[in-house]
Amino acid sequence: MGARAGPVGSRLAVVVTHALLAAALTLSSAPAATAAATSAAEARVDCARVKCLALTFDDGPGAQTPTLLKTLRKANAKATFFLVGKRVEELPKIARQTLAEGHAVGDHTYSHQSLRALLDEEISQEIRLGRDVIQQATGYRPTMFRPPYGHTDDRVLRIADEAGMSQIMWTGTTLDWSLRDARKITATVLKLARRDGVILMHDTVPATVKAMPGILKELKKQGYHLVTVPTLARGGGKALGAGVSYP
Ligand SMILES: [Zn+2]
């Protein structure tokens, strides 16, 4: 367990108390039934037969995430969220809500550093600690990992493999953090959208959250089923096991 060693681990030990863990387990049990029901509905979507697209949101949870969750719920769309451990410590309730609404959750490391610049054991700690914080907050243990900034290589992938994680990349990135404009973000997503695509966005960018109702409306008009990454991968016959890089 990464939580035992190093300065990052010591910080976690202070922050994640037994009280928080107990609260997380109590609170996460209630929406679990809802999550199971919505996941079951999505499980019936076969991306080998219908046109699917996976929207992914990195760097949360953030202040805008509940608004995004509401938008997704109204559109009956599912997405995948790659959470940063530090932010989950600050907003554990939103992490729980994300899972409870049937979305997929992955590990975007504990403190969002460029992993290629780190030593092996630091990379391992970033991945494992991010995962452990998510598990402590939500009761769910992620098996998908996305490297911050997309900075990865064979070494990062090997260490993710050792931690039991698949690595999830993307087919299109919106660069929404630099566009910061709902109309431009909308145009970019629609340009990048293609069958079985994985689109990278950020729920920490307010313009992205603002653009999402219009984006979902247009994508649905174009016949897309908006699904989680595991559902998309399953449709393509790809198992997201440890050490697998997808797509
Ligand atoms: Zn990121």
PDB file of C-alpha atoms and ligand atoms in Angstrom:
ATOM      1  CA  MET A   1       0.000   0.000   0.000  1.00  0.00           C
ATOM      2  CA  GLY A   2       1.390   3.389  -1.041  1.00  0.00           C
ATOM      3  CA  ALA A   3      -0.242   5.018   1.985  1.00  0.00           C
ATOM      4  CA  ARG A   4       2.419   3.667   4.309  1.00  0.00           C
ATOM      5  CA  ALA A   5       5.540   5.263   2.917  1.00  0.00           C
ATOM      6  CA  GLY A   6       6.814   8.749   2.133  1.00  0.00           C
ATOM      7  CA  PRO A   7       5.593  12.292   2.712  1.00  0.00           C
ATOM      8  CA  VAL A   8       2.484  11.933   0.582  1.00  0.00           C
ATOM      9  CA  GLY A   9       1.428   8.920   2.602  1.00  0.00           C
ATOM     10  CA  SER A  10       1.913  10.697   5.909  1.00  0.00           C
ATOM     11  CA  ARG A  11      -0.348  13.512   4.738  1.00  0.00           C
ATOM     12  CA  LEU A  12      -3.001  11.016   3.800  1.00  0.00           C
ATOM     13  CA  ALA A  13      -2.808   9.334   7.171  1.00  0.00           C
ATOM     14  CA  VAL A  14      -3.591  12.662   8.836  1.00  0.00           C
ATOM     15  CA  VAL A  15      -6.422  13.548   6.485  1.00  0.00           C
ATOM     16  CA  VAL A  16      -8.210  10.239   6.123  1.00  0.00           C
ATOM     17  CA  THR A  17      -9.346   9.430   9.614  1.00  0.00           C
ATOM     18  CA  HIS A  18     -11.349   6.426  10.701  1.00  0.00           C
ATOM     19  CA  ALA A  19     -14.309   8.755  11.134  1.00  0.00           C
ATOM     20  CA  LEU A  20     -14.192   9.771   7.481  1.00  0.00           C
ATOM     21  CA  LEU A  21     -13.903   6.172   6.394  1.00  0.00           C
ATOM     22  CA  ALA A  22     -16.873   5.169   8.510  1.00  0.00           C
ATOM     23  CA  ALA A  23     -18.914   8.084   7.146  1.00  0.00           C
ATOM     24  CA  ALA A  24     -17.996   7.156   3.580  1.00  0.00           C
ATOM     25  CA  LEU A  25     -19.086   3.567   4.027  1.00  0.00           C
ATOM     26  CA  THR A  26     -22.394   4.595   5.609  1.00  0.00           C
ATOM     27  CA  LEU A  27     -23.200   7.220   2.991  1.00  0.00           C
ATOM     28  CA  SER A  28     -22.145   5.151   0.017  1.00  0.00           C
ATOM     29  CA  SER A  29     -24.452   2.283   0.894  1.00  0.00           C
ATOM     30  CA  ALA A  30     -27.675   4.226   0.229  1.00  0.00           C
ATOM     31  CA  PRO A  31     -27.093   5.271  -3.402  1.00  0.00           C
ATOM     32  CA  ALA A  32     -25.564   1.900  -4.255  1.00  0.00           C
ATOM     33  CA  ALA A  33     -28.929   0.513  -5.321  1.00  0.00           C
ATOM     34  CA  THR A  34     -29.419   3.404  -7.756  1.00  0.00           C
ATOM     35  CA  ALA A  35     -25.955   2.874  -9.168  1.00  0.00           C
ATOM     36  CA  ALA A  36     -26.631  -0.807  -9.677  1.00  0.00           C
ATOM     37  CA  ALA A  37     -29.899  -0.030 -11.470  1.00  0.00           C
ATOM     38  CA  THR A  38     -28.375   2.548 -13.843  1.00  0.00           C
ATOM     39  CA  SER A  39     -25.339   0.359 -14.494  1.00  0.00           C
ATOM     40  CA  ALA A  40     -27.647  -2.509 -15.363  1.00  0.00           C
ATOM     41  CA  ALA A  41     -29.395  -0.270 -17.905  1.00  0.00           C
ATOM     42  CA  GLU A  42     -26.067   0.626 -19.432  1.00  0.00           C
ATOM     43  CA  ALA A  43     -24.949  -2.989 -19.393  1.00  0.00           C
ATOM     44  CA  ARG A  44     -27.625  -3.641 -22.020  1.00  0.00           C
ATOM     45  CA  VAL A  45     -25.986  -1.194 -24.444  1.00  0.00           C
ATOM     46  CA  ASP A  46     -23.925  -3.217 -26.915  1.00  0.00           C
ATOM     47  CA  CYS A  47     -21.375  -0.949 -28.559  1.00  0.00           C
ATOM     48  CA  ALA A  48     -20.589  -3.644 -31.104  1.00  0.00           C
ATOM     49  CA  ARG A  49     -24.084  -3.042 -32.498  1.00  0.00           C
ATOM     50  CA  VAL A  50     -24.807   0.618 -31.785  1.00  0.00           C
ATOM     51  CA  LYS A  51     -22.871   3.848 -32.206  1.00  0.00           C
ATOM     52  CA  CYS A  52     -21.125   4.623 -28.917  1.00  0.00           C
ATOM     53  CA  LEU A  53     -18.934   7.415 -27.628  1.00  0.00           C
ATOM     54  CA  ALA A  54     -17.229   7.738 -24.233  1.00  0.00           C
ATOM     55  CA  LEU A  55     -16.998  11.206 -22.720  1.00  0.00           C
ATOM     56  CA  THR A  56     -14.308  11.430 -20.047  1.00  0.00           C
ATOM     57  CA  PHE A  57     -13.734  14.175 -17.488  1.00  0.00           C
ATOM     58  CA  ASP A  58     -10.422  14.620 -15.687  1.00  0.00           C
ATOM     59  CA  ASP A  59      -9.119  16.495 -12.646  1.00  0.00           C
ATOM     60  CA  GLY A  60     -12.261  16.535 -10.483  1.00  0.00           C
ATOM     61  CA  PRO A  61     -14.157  16.392  -8.348  1.00  0.00           C
ATOM     62  CA  GLY A  62     -14.685  20.137  -8.468  1.00  0.00           C
ATOM     63  CA  ALA A  63     -17.273  22.769  -7.659  1.00  0.00           C
ATOM     64  CA  GLN A  64     -18.874  22.369 -11.118  1.00  0.00           C
ATOM     65  CA  THR A  65     -19.156  18.588 -10.986  1.00  0.00           C
ATOM     66  CA  PRO A  66     -22.675  18.440  -9.458  1.00  0.00           C
ATOM     67  CA  THR A  67     -23.980  20.653 -12.281  1.00  0.00           C
ATOM     68  CA  LEU A  68     -22.403  18.325 -14.820  1.00  0.00           C
ATOM     69  CA  LEU A  69     -23.867  15.271 -13.075  1.00  0.00           C
ATOM     70  CA  LYS A  70     -27.312  16.856 -13.284  1.00  0.00           C
ATOM     71  CA  THR A  71     -26.867  17.542 -17.008  1.00  0.00           C
ATOM     72  CA  LEU A  72     -25.774  13.949 -17.636  1.00  0.00           C
ATOM     73  CA  ARG A  73     -28.682  12.594 -15.591  1.00  0.00           C
ATOM     74  CA  LYS A  74     -31.237  14.634 -17.561  1.00  0.00           C
ATOM     75  CA  ALA A  75     -29.778  13.359 -20.847  1.00  0.00           C
ATOM     76  CA  ASN A  76     -29.561   9.787 -19.514  1.00  0.00           C
ATOM     77  CA  ALA A  77     -25.877   9.837 -20.500  1.00  0.00           C
ATOM     78  CA  LYS A  78     -23.057   8.022 -18.726  1.00  0.00           C
ATOM     79  CA  ALA A  79     -19.478   9.235 -18.564  1.00  0.00           C
ATOM     80  CA  THR A  80     -16.129   8.360 -17.016  1.00  0.00           C
ATOM     81  CA  PHE A  81     -14.437  10.541 -14.410  1.00  0.00           C
ATOM     82  CA  PHE A  82     -10.715  10.371 -13.644  1.00  0.00           C
ATOM     83  CA  LEU A  83     -10.409  11.755 -10.145  1.00  0.00           C
ATOM     84  CA  VAL A  84      -7.427  13.374  -8.461  1.00  0.00           C
ATOM     85  CA  GLY A  85      -6.862  11.950  -4.967  1.00  0.00           C
ATOM     86  CA  LYS A  86      -6.212  15.317  -3.330  1.00  0.00           C
ATOM     87  CA  ARG A  87      -9.522  16.644  -4.656  1.00  0.00           C
ATOM     88  CA  VAL A  88     -11.385  13.556  -3.523  1.00  0.00           C
ATOM     89  CA  GLU A  89     -10.104  14.249  -0.007  1.00  0.00           C
ATOM     90  CA  GLU A  90     -11.629  17.737  -0.258  1.00  0.00           C
ATOM     91  CA  LEU A  91     -14.904  16.685  -1.925  1.00  0.00           C
ATOM     92  CA  PRO A  92     -15.564  13.023  -1.052  1.00  0.00           C
ATOM     93  CA  LYS A  93     -19.315  13.465  -1.264  1.00  0.00           C
ATOM     94  CA  ILE A  94     -19.148  14.442  -4.940  1.00  0.00           C
ATOM     95  CA  ALA A  95     -16.987  11.400  -5.681  1.00  0.00           C
ATOM     96  CA  ARG A  96     -19.630   9.214  -4.045  1.00  0.00           C
ATOM     97  CA  GLN A  97     -22.418  10.932  -5.976  1.00  0.00           C
ATOM     98  CA  THR A  98     -20.585  10.386  -9.275  1.00  0.00           C
ATOM     99  CA  LEU A  99     -20.474   6.635  -8.680  1.00  0.00           C
ATOM    100  CA  ALA A 100     -24.012   6.524  -7.293  1.00  0.00           C
ATOM    101  CA  GLU A 101     -25.323   7.990 -10.549  1.00  0.00           C
ATOM    102  CA  GLY A 102     -23.836   5.112 -12.525  1.00  0.00           C
ATOM    103  CA  HIS A 103     -20.753   6.768 -13.977  1.00  0.00           C
ATOM    104  CA  ALA A 104     -17.376   5.055 -14.116  1.00  0.00           C
ATOM    105  CA  VAL A 105     -14.548   6.343 -11.962  1.00  0.00           C
ATOM    106  CA  GLY A 106     -10.817   6.018 -12.504  1.00  0.00           C
ATOM    107  CA  ASP A 107      -7.643   7.098 -10.751  1.00  0.00           C
ATOM    108  CA  HIS A 108      -5.890  10.251 -12.029  1.00  0.00           C
ATOM    109  CA  THR A 109      -3.171   9.908  -9.339  1.00  0.00           C
ATOM    110  CA  TYR A 110      -2.954  11.519  -5.932  1.00  0.00           C
ATOM    111  CA  SER A 111      -1.411  14.901  -6.757  1.00  0.00           C
ATOM    112  CA  HIS A 112      -1.439  15.195 -10.572  1.00  0.00           C
ATOM    113  CA  GLN A 113       2.264  15.305 -11.335  1.00  0.00           C
ATOM    114  CA  SER A 114       3.929  14.415 -14.624  1.00  0.00           C
ATOM    115  CA  LEU A 115       4.832  10.806 -13.839  1.00  0.00           C
ATOM    116  CA  ARG A 116       7.643  10.452 -16.375  1.00  0.00           C
ATOM    117  CA  ALA A 117       9.772  12.820 -14.281  1.00  0.00           C
ATOM    118  CA  LEU A 118       9.398  10.717 -11.121  1.00  0.00           C
ATOM    119  CA  LEU A 119      11.258   7.725  -9.698  1.00  0.00           C
ATOM    120  CA  ASP A 120       9.617   4.304  -9.958  1.00  0.00           C
ATOM    121  CA  GLU A 121       8.513   4.242  -6.334  1.00  0.00           C
ATOM    122  CA  GLU A 122       7.136   7.776  -6.556  1.00  0.00           C
ATOM    123  CA  ILE A 123       5.074   6.804  -9.610  1.00  0.00           C
ATOM    124  CA  SER A 124       3.810   3.758  -7.786  1.00  0.00           C
ATOM    125  CA  GLN A 125       2.884   5.841  -4.771  1.00  0.00           C
ATOM    126  CA  GLU A 126       1.034   8.450  -6.879  1.00  0.00           C
ATOM    127  CA  ILE A 127      -1.047   5.750  -8.579  1.00  0.00           C
ATOM    128  CA  ARG A 128      -1.739   3.646  -5.476  1.00  0.00           C
ATOM    129  CA  LEU A 129      -2.461   6.562  -3.186  1.00  0.00           C
ATOM    130  CA  GLY A 130      -4.919   8.087  -5.683  1.00  0.00           C
ATOM    131  CA  ARG A 131      -6.680   4.742  -5.876  1.00  0.00           C
ATOM    132  CA  ASP A 132      -6.708   4.248  -2.098  1.00  0.00           C
ATOM    133  CA  VAL A 133      -8.162   7.708  -1.430  1.00  0.00           C
ATOM    134  CA  ILE A 134     -10.975   7.027  -3.912  1.00  0.00           C
ATOM    135  CA  GLN A 135     -11.635   3.681  -2.266  1.00  0.00           C
ATOM    136  CA  GLN A 136     -11.652   5.186   1.215  1.00  0.00           C
ATOM    137  CA  ALA A 137     -14.053   7.947   0.139  1.00  0.00           C
ATOM    138  CA  THR A 138     -16.447   5.842  -1.922  1.00  0.00           C
ATOM    139  CA  GLY A 139     -15.986   2.175  -1.062  1.00  0.00           C
ATOM    140  CA  TYR A 140     -15.147   1.553  -4.734  1.00  0.00           C
ATOM    141  CA  ARG A 141     -11.636   0.497  -5.757  1.00  0.00           C
ATOM    142  CA  PRO A 142     -10.753   1.836  -9.209  1.00  0.00           C
ATOM    143  CA  THR A 143      -8.950  -0.369 -11.724  1.00  0.00           C
ATOM    144  CA  MET A 144      -8.582   2.275 -14.449  1.00  0.00           C
ATOM    145  CA  PHE A 145      -5.799   4.845 -14.369  1.00  0.00           C
ATOM    146  CA  ARG A 146      -5.147   7.903 -16.532  1.00  0.00           C
ATOM    147  CA  PRO A 147      -1.717   9.575 -16.430  1.00  0.00           C
ATOM    148  CA  PRO A 148      -1.778  13.346 -15.772  1.00  0.00           C
ATOM    149  CA  TYR A 149      -1.085  15.383 -18.946  1.00  0.00           C
ATOM    150  CA  GLY A 150      -1.116  12.077 -20.840  1.00  0.00           C
ATOM    151  CA  HIS A 151       2.549  11.752 -19.883  1.00  0.00           C
ATOM    152  CA  THR A 152       3.274   8.067 -20.015  1.00  0.00           C
ATOM    153  CA  ASP A 153       5.825   5.585 -21.327  1.00  0.00           C
ATOM    154  CA  ASP A 154       6.677   1.902 -20.949  1.00  0.00           C
ATOM    155  CA  ARG A 155       7.910   2.470 -17.385  1.00  0.00           C
ATOM    156  CA  VAL A 156       4.709   4.212 -16.243  1.00  0.00           C
ATOM    157  CA  LEU A 157       2.598   1.504 -17.895  1.00  0.00           C
ATOM    158  CA  ARG A 158       4.625  -1.260 -16.199  1.00  0.00           C
ATOM    159  CA  ILE A 159       4.152   0.366 -12.792  1.00  0.00           C
ATOM    160  CA  ALA A 160       0.419   0.791 -13.456  1.00  0.00           C
ATOM    161  CA  ASP A 161       0.327  -2.896 -14.378  1.00  0.00           C
ATOM    162  CA  GLU A 162       2.014  -3.811 -11.074  1.00  0.00           C
ATOM    163  CA  ALA A 163      -0.674  -1.790  -9.279  1.00  0.00           C
ATOM    164  CA  GLY A 164      -3.341  -3.806 -11.112  1.00  0.00           C
ATOM    165  CA  MET A 165      -4.449  -0.871 -13.265  1.00  0.00           C
ATOM    166  CA  SER A 166      -5.337  -0.461 -16.916  1.00  0.00           C
ATOM    167  CA  GLN A 167      -4.231   2.770 -18.558  1.00  0.00           C
ATOM    168  CA  ILE A 168      -6.936   4.799 -20.274  1.00  0.00           C
ATOM    169  CA  MET A 169      -5.938   7.356 -22.899  1.00  0.00           C
ATOM    170  CA  TRP A 170      -8.192   9.022 -25.512  1.00  0.00           C
ATOM    171  CA  THR A 171      -8.871   9.382 -29.225  1.00  0.00           C
ATOM    172  CA  GLY A 172      -9.556  13.112 -29.054  1.00  0.00           C
ATOM    173  CA  THR A 173      -8.675  15.909 -26.658  1.00  0.00           C
ATOM    174  CA  THR A 174     -10.680  19.115 -26.618  1.00  0.00           C
ATOM    175  CA  LEU A 175      -7.989  21.274 -24.943  1.00  0.00           C
ATOM    176  CA  ASP A 176     -10.993  22.780 -23.138  1.00  0.00           C
ATOM    177  CA  TRP A 177      -8.721  24.197 -20.419  1.00  0.00           C
ATOM    178  CA  SER A 178      -7.125  26.488 -22.994  1.00  0.00           C
ATOM    179  CA  LEU A 179     -10.244  27.234 -25.095  1.00  0.00           C
ATOM    180  CA  ARG A 180     -12.331  28.268 -22.054  1.00  0.00           C
ATOM    181  CA  ASP A 181     -15.257  29.118 -24.321  1.00  0.00           C
ATOM    182  CA  ALA A 182     -18.458  27.060 -24.485  1.00  0.00           C
ATOM    183  CA  ARG A 183     -19.014  27.585 -28.217  1.00  0.00           C
ATOM    184  CA  LYS A 184     -15.453  26.642 -29.162  1.00  0.00           C
ATOM    185  CA  ILE A 185     -15.535  23.613 -26.845  1.00  0.00           C
ATOM    186  CA  THR A 186     -18.820  22.477 -28.388  1.00  0.00           C
ATOM    187  CA  ALA A 187     -17.435  22.785 -31.920  1.00  0.00           C
ATOM    188  CA  THR A 188     -14.288  20.864 -30.941  1.00  0.00           C
ATOM    189  CA  VAL A 189     -16.145  17.992 -29.277  1.00  0.00           C
ATOM    190  CA  LEU A 190     -18.457  17.621 -32.268  1.00  0.00           C
ATOM    191  CA  LYS A 191     -15.464  17.600 -34.617  1.00  0.00           C
ATOM    192  CA  LEU A 192     -13.671  14.947 -32.519  1.00  0.00           C
ATOM    193  CA  ALA A 193     -16.736  12.738 -32.031  1.00  0.00           C
ATOM    194  CA  ARG A 194     -16.569   9.443 -33.863  1.00  0.00           C
ATOM    195  CA  ARG A 195     -17.888   5.963 -33.265  1.00  0.00           C
ATOM    196  CA  ASP A 196     -16.033   4.223 -30.387  1.00  0.00           C
ATOM    197  CA  GLY A 197     -14.135   7.422 -29.620  1.00  0.00           C
ATOM    198  CA  VAL A 198     -12.915   8.491 -26.178  1.00  0.00           C
ATOM    199  CA  ILE A 199     -13.045  12.258 -25.663  1.00  0.00           C
ATOM    200  CA  LEU A 200     -10.978  14.040 -23.008  1.00  0.00           C
ATOM    201  CA  MET A 201     -12.476  17.019 -21.176  1.00  0.00           C
ATOM    202  CA  HIS A 202     -12.294  18.522 -17.687  1.00  0.00           C
ATOM    203  CA  ASP A 203     -15.188  19.025 -15.282  1.00  0.00           C
ATOM    204  CA  THR A 204     -12.995  21.660 -13.595  1.00  0.00           C
ATOM    205  CA  VAL A 205     -13.427  23.935 -16.649  1.00  0.00           C
ATOM    206  CA  PRO A 206     -16.681  25.911 -16.160  1.00  0.00           C
ATOM    207  CA  ALA A 207     -17.124  26.490 -19.919  1.00  0.00           C
ATOM    208  CA  THR A 208     -17.110  22.714 -20.483  1.00  0.00           C
ATOM    209  CA  VAL A 209     -19.868  22.191 -17.940  1.00  0.00           C
ATOM    210  CA  LYS A 210     -21.807  25.064 -19.491  1.00  0.00           C
ATOM    211  CA  ALA A 211     -21.413  23.606 -22.990  1.00  0.00           C
ATOM    212  CA  MET A 212     -22.461  20.097 -22.038  1.00  0.00           C
ATOM    213  CA  PRO A 213     -26.292  20.334 -22.413  1.00  0.00           C
ATOM    214  CA  GLY A 214     -25.865  21.492 -26.024  1.00  0.00           C
ATOM    215  CA  ILE A 215     -23.140  18.924 -26.739  1.00  0.00           C
ATOM    216  CA  LEU A 216     -25.249  16.042 -25.425  1.00  0.00           C
ATOM    217  CA  LYS A 217     -28.281  17.176 -27.389  1.00  0.00           C
ATOM    218  CA  GLU A 218     -26.311  17.273 -30.657  1.00  0.00           C
ATOM    219  CA  LEU A 219     -24.491  13.963 -30.045  1.00  0.00           C
ATOM    220  CA  LYS A 220     -27.787  12.216 -29.328  1.00  0.00           C
ATOM    221  CA  LYS A 221     -29.259  13.733 -32.482  1.00  0.00           C
ATOM    222  CA  GLN A 222     -26.327  12.166 -34.343  1.00  0.00           C
ATOM    223  CA  GLY A 223     -27.286   8.794 -32.868  1.00  0.00           C
ATOM    224  CA  TYR A 224     -24.567   8.373 -30.269  1.00  0.00           C
ATOM    225  CA  HIS A 225     -25.044   6.304 -27.117  1.00  0.00           C
ATOM    226  CA  LEU A 226     -22.988   8.000 -24.422  1.00  0.00           C
ATOM    227  CA  VAL A 227     -21.395   5.259 -22.363  1.00  0.00           C
ATOM    228  CA  THR A 228     -18.621   4.638 -19.859  1.00  0.00           C
ATOM    229  CA  VAL A 229     -15.163   3.499 -20.947  1.00  0.00           C
ATOM    230  CA  PRO A 230     -15.690  -0.093 -19.638  1.00  0.00           C
ATOM    231  CA  THR A 231     -18.936  -0.383 -21.636  1.00  0.00           C
ATOM    232  CA  LEU A 232     -17.188   0.919 -24.770  1.00  0.00           C
ATOM    233  CA  ALA A 233     -14.247  -1.453 -24.323  1.00  0.00           C
ATOM    234  CA  ARG A 234     -16.548  -4.421 -23.759  1.00  0.00           C
ATOM    235  CA  GLY A 235     -18.331  -3.641 -27.041  1.00  0.00           C
ATOM    236  CA  GLY A 236     -14.974  -3.717 -28.806  1.00  0.00           C
ATOM    237  CA  GLY A 237     -14.190  -7.086 -27.218  1.00  0.00           C
ATOM    238  CA  LYS A 238     -11.361  -5.551 -25.186  1.00  0.00           C
ATOM    239  CA  ALA A 239     -10.882  -6.534 -21.533  1.00  0.00           C
ATOM    240  CA  LEU A 240      -9.487  -3.689 -19.425  1.00  0.00           C
ATOM    241  CA  GLY A 241      -7.091  -5.819 -17.419  1.00  0.00           C
ATOM    242  CA  ALA A 242      -3.960  -4.722 -15.552  1.00  0.00           C
ATOM    243  CA  GLY A 243      -1.288  -3.267 -17.831  1.00  0.00           C
ATOM    244  CA  VAL A 244      -3.667  -2.845 -20.764  1.00  0.00           C
ATOM    245  CA  SER A 245      -3.527   0.546 -22.483  1.00  0.00           C
ATOM    246  CA  TYR A 246      -6.818   1.597 -24.087  1.00  0.00           C
ATOM    247  CA  PRO A 247      -7.935   2.694 -26.636  1.00  0.00           C
TER     248      PRO A 247
HETATM  249 ZN    ZN B   1      -5.384  15.927 -15.528  1.00  0.00          ZN
END
